[in-house]
Amino acid sequence: MSASTPETYVIQYRAAEQLLAARDPQGAVQLLDSVVTAHPENTAARLLRARAFFHAARLRPAELEFELVLEREPDNAYAHFALARTLQRAGREVEAIRHFRLAAALDPRPEFVAAAGFGRVGGSDSGGSSSDGGSGV
């Protein structure tokens, strides 16, 4: 087998995106493992792998990856939101709310604001109980 090149990792990353879109998160994780091993500093690959872990119901690895992304990019609203969803899914609602609120403070997109509990004046909450808030976590 030939040595991997930078182009190989780009192809693997793009293929992992397609696998995740096709609802094969474990296949995406397998492709991304080699990308992250070769380029541990690549935050985009780590974020995609975290999403794949989440969709494969591998919550602890997803949590660790989202946390690593946030260590590098503390202002990444999407990573806060996705970590919150991961914590929520793990039954850790109290920890999740902090990250929902940070996501909404950093980026006021409607699904972030609704998940944070902001805008629930008078009991009206358009966010409902959507499992992913339309965010594509």
mmCIF file of C-alpha atoms in Angstrom, residues 13-132:
data_model
loop_
_atom_site.group_PDB
_atom_site.id
_atom_site.type_symbol
_atom_site.label_atom_id
_atom_site.label_comp_id
_atom_site.label_asym_id
_atom_site.label_seq_id
_atom_site.Cartn_x
_atom_site.Cartn_y
_atom_site.Cartn_z
ATOM 1 C CA TYR A 13 -12.290 13.593 5.372
ATOM 2 C CA ARG A 14 -14.712 14.233 2.496
ATOM 3 C CA ALA A 15 -15.666 10.547 2.374
ATOM 4 C CA ALA A 16 -16.304 10.643 6.133
ATOM 5 C CA GLU A 17 -18.637 13.614 5.618
ATOM 6 C CA GLN A 18 -20.550 11.577 3.047
ATOM 7 C CA LEU A 19 -20.714 8.535 5.315
ATOM 8 C CA LEU A 20 -22.072 10.641 8.156
ATOM 9 C CA ALA A 21 -24.678 12.145 5.821
ATOM 10 C CA ALA A 22 -25.577 8.598 4.716
ATOM 11 C CA ARG A 23 -26.069 7.618 8.369
ATOM 12 C CA ASP A 24 -22.944 5.499 8.688
ATOM 13 C CA PRO A 25 -21.263 7.194 11.638
ATOM 14 C CA GLN A 26 -19.060 4.224 12.474
ATOM 15 C CA GLY A 27 -17.670 4.193 8.940
ATOM 16 C CA ALA A 28 -16.986 7.917 9.286
ATOM 17 C CA VAL A 29 -15.153 7.344 12.570
ATOM 18 C CA GLN A 30 -12.965 4.690 10.960
ATOM 19 C CA LEU A 31 -11.920 7.041 8.166
ATOM 20 C CA LEU A 32 -11.369 9.957 10.509
ATOM 21 C CA ASP A 33 -9.216 7.971 12.938
ATOM 22 C CA SER A 34 -6.326 7.947 10.469
ATOM 23 C CA VAL A 35 -6.840 11.622 9.602
ATOM 24 C CA VAL A 36 -6.758 12.640 13.274
ATOM 25 C CA THR A 37 -3.784 10.379 13.965
ATOM 26 C CA ALA A 38 -1.812 11.978 11.129
ATOM 27 C CA HIS A 39 -3.038 15.527 11.895
ATOM 28 C CA PRO A 40 -4.044 15.766 15.568
ATOM 29 C CA GLU A 41 -4.107 19.555 15.298
ATOM 30 C CA ASN A 42 -6.877 19.454 12.673
ATOM 31 C CA THR A 43 -9.881 20.822 14.541
ATOM 32 C CA ALA A 44 -12.293 20.287 11.633
ATOM 33 C CA ALA A 45 -11.483 16.568 11.528
ATOM 34 C CA ARG A 46 -11.906 16.318 15.305
ATOM 35 C CA LEU A 47 -15.248 18.119 15.152
ATOM 36 C CA LEU A 48 -16.484 15.812 12.409
ATOM 37 C CA ARG A 49 -15.264 12.774 14.361
ATOM 38 C CA ALA A 50 -17.049 14.066 17.476
ATOM 39 C CA ARG A 51 -20.283 14.317 15.461
ATOM 40 C CA ALA A 52 -19.765 10.789 14.162
ATOM 41 C CA PHE A 53 -19.203 9.500 17.707
ATOM 42 C CA PHE A 54 -22.403 11.270 18.793
ATOM 43 C CA HIS A 55 -24.441 9.699 15.999
ATOM 44 C CA ALA A 56 -22.946 6.283 16.780
ATOM 45 C CA ALA A 57 -24.122 6.768 20.394
ATOM 46 C CA ARG A 58 -20.525 6.739 21.595
ATOM 47 C CA LEU A 59 -21.152 9.591 23.979
ATOM 48 C CA ARG A 60 -17.949 9.591 26.035
ATOM 49 C CA PRO A 61 -15.633 9.746 22.983
ATOM 50 C CA ALA A 62 -17.914 12.440 21.497
ATOM 51 C CA GLU A 63 -17.717 14.437 24.720
ATOM 52 C CA LEU A 64 -13.915 14.206 24.812
ATOM 53 C CA GLU A 65 -13.579 15.333 21.188
ATOM 54 C CA PHE A 66 -15.995 18.247 21.610
ATOM 55 C CA GLU A 67 -14.091 19.301 24.743
ATOM 56 C CA LEU A 68 -10.791 19.170 22.858
ATOM 57 C CA VAL A 69 -12.242 21.345 20.105
ATOM 58 C CA LEU A 70 -13.417 23.819 22.748
ATOM 59 C CA GLU A 71 -9.978 23.916 24.382
ATOM 60 C CA ARG A 72 -8.639 25.084 21.022
ATOM 61 C CA GLU A 73 -11.628 27.204 20.011
ATOM 62 C CA PRO A 74 -13.509 28.340 23.129
ATOM 63 C CA ASP A 75 -15.696 30.604 20.993
ATOM 64 C CA ASN A 76 -16.974 27.787 18.774
ATOM 65 C CA ALA A 77 -20.729 28.062 19.339
ATOM 66 C CA TYR A 78 -21.510 24.892 17.408
ATOM 67 C CA ALA A 79 -19.072 22.835 19.518
ATOM 68 C CA HIS A 80 -20.705 24.165 22.703
ATOM 69 C CA PHE A 81 -24.125 23.269 21.348
ATOM 70 C CA ALA A 82 -23.049 19.797 20.245
ATOM 71 C CA LEU A 83 -21.317 19.128 23.572
ATOM 72 C CA ALA A 84 -24.508 20.210 25.336
ATOM 73 C CA ARG A 85 -26.561 17.789 23.219
ATOM 74 C CA THR A 86 -24.071 15.035 24.054
ATOM 75 C CA LEU A 87 -24.275 15.761 27.780
ATOM 76 C CA GLN A 88 -28.056 15.978 27.586
ATOM 77 C CA ARG A 89 -28.244 12.621 25.825
ATOM 78 C CA ALA A 90 -26.036 11.161 28.579
ATOM 79 C CA GLY A 91 -28.524 12.375 31.176
ATOM 80 C CA ARG A 92 -26.307 15.225 32.396
ATOM 81 C CA GLU A 93 -28.793 18.058 31.914
ATOM 82 C CA VAL A 94 -27.269 20.388 34.514
ATOM 83 C CA GLU A 95 -23.885 20.298 32.747
ATOM 84 C CA ALA A 96 -25.562 20.612 29.358
ATOM 85 C CA ILE A 97 -27.396 23.846 30.117
ATOM 86 C CA ARG A 98 -24.114 25.745 30.613
ATOM 87 C CA HIS A 99 -22.994 24.826 27.101
ATOM 88 C CA PHE A 100 -26.427 25.521 25.597
ATOM 89 C CA ARG A 101 -26.238 29.013 27.106
ATOM 90 C CA LEU A 102 -22.684 29.587 25.896
ATOM 91 C CA ALA A 103 -23.699 28.509 22.384
ATOM 92 C CA ALA A 104 -26.635 30.926 22.394
ATOM 93 C CA ALA A 105 -24.498 33.765 23.747
ATOM 94 C CA LEU A 106 -21.872 33.205 21.052
ATOM 95 C CA ASP A 107 -24.345 32.708 18.195
ATOM 96 C CA PRO A 108 -28.023 33.673 18.558
ATOM 97 C CA ARG A 109 -29.325 31.273 15.931
ATOM 98 C CA PRO A 110 -32.849 30.147 16.883
ATOM 99 C CA GLU A 111 -32.054 26.528 17.754
ATOM 100 C CA PHE A 112 -29.253 27.604 20.113
ATOM 101 C CA VAL A 113 -31.443 30.218 21.815
ATOM 102 C CA ALA A 114 -34.356 27.778 22.170
ATOM 103 C CA ALA A 115 -32.153 25.037 23.631
ATOM 104 C CA ALA A 116 -30.678 27.515 26.121
ATOM 105 C CA GLY A 117 -34.150 28.317 27.365
ATOM 106 C CA PHE A 118 -34.000 31.945 26.309
ATOM 107 C CA GLY A 119 -37.097 33.448 24.754
ATOM 108 C CA ARG A 120 -39.538 31.322 26.751
ATOM 109 C CA VAL A 121 -41.555 34.283 27.945
ATOM 110 C CA GLY A 122 -45.134 33.347 28.757
ATOM 111 C CA GLY A 123 -44.487 29.646 28.243
ATOM 112 C CA SER A 124 -44.154 29.977 24.492
ATOM 113 C CA ASP A 125 -41.176 28.040 23.233
ATOM 114 C CA SER A 126 -40.869 27.458 19.534
ATOM 115 C CA GLY A 127 -37.867 25.182 20.205
ATOM 116 C CA GLY A 128 -40.081 22.373 21.430
ATOM 117 C CA SER A 129 -38.370 19.105 22.277
ATOM 118 C CA SER A 130 -36.564 18.519 19.031
ATOM 119 C CA SER A 131 -33.830 15.934 19.375
ATOM 120 C CA ASP A 132 -31.234 17.905 17.439
#
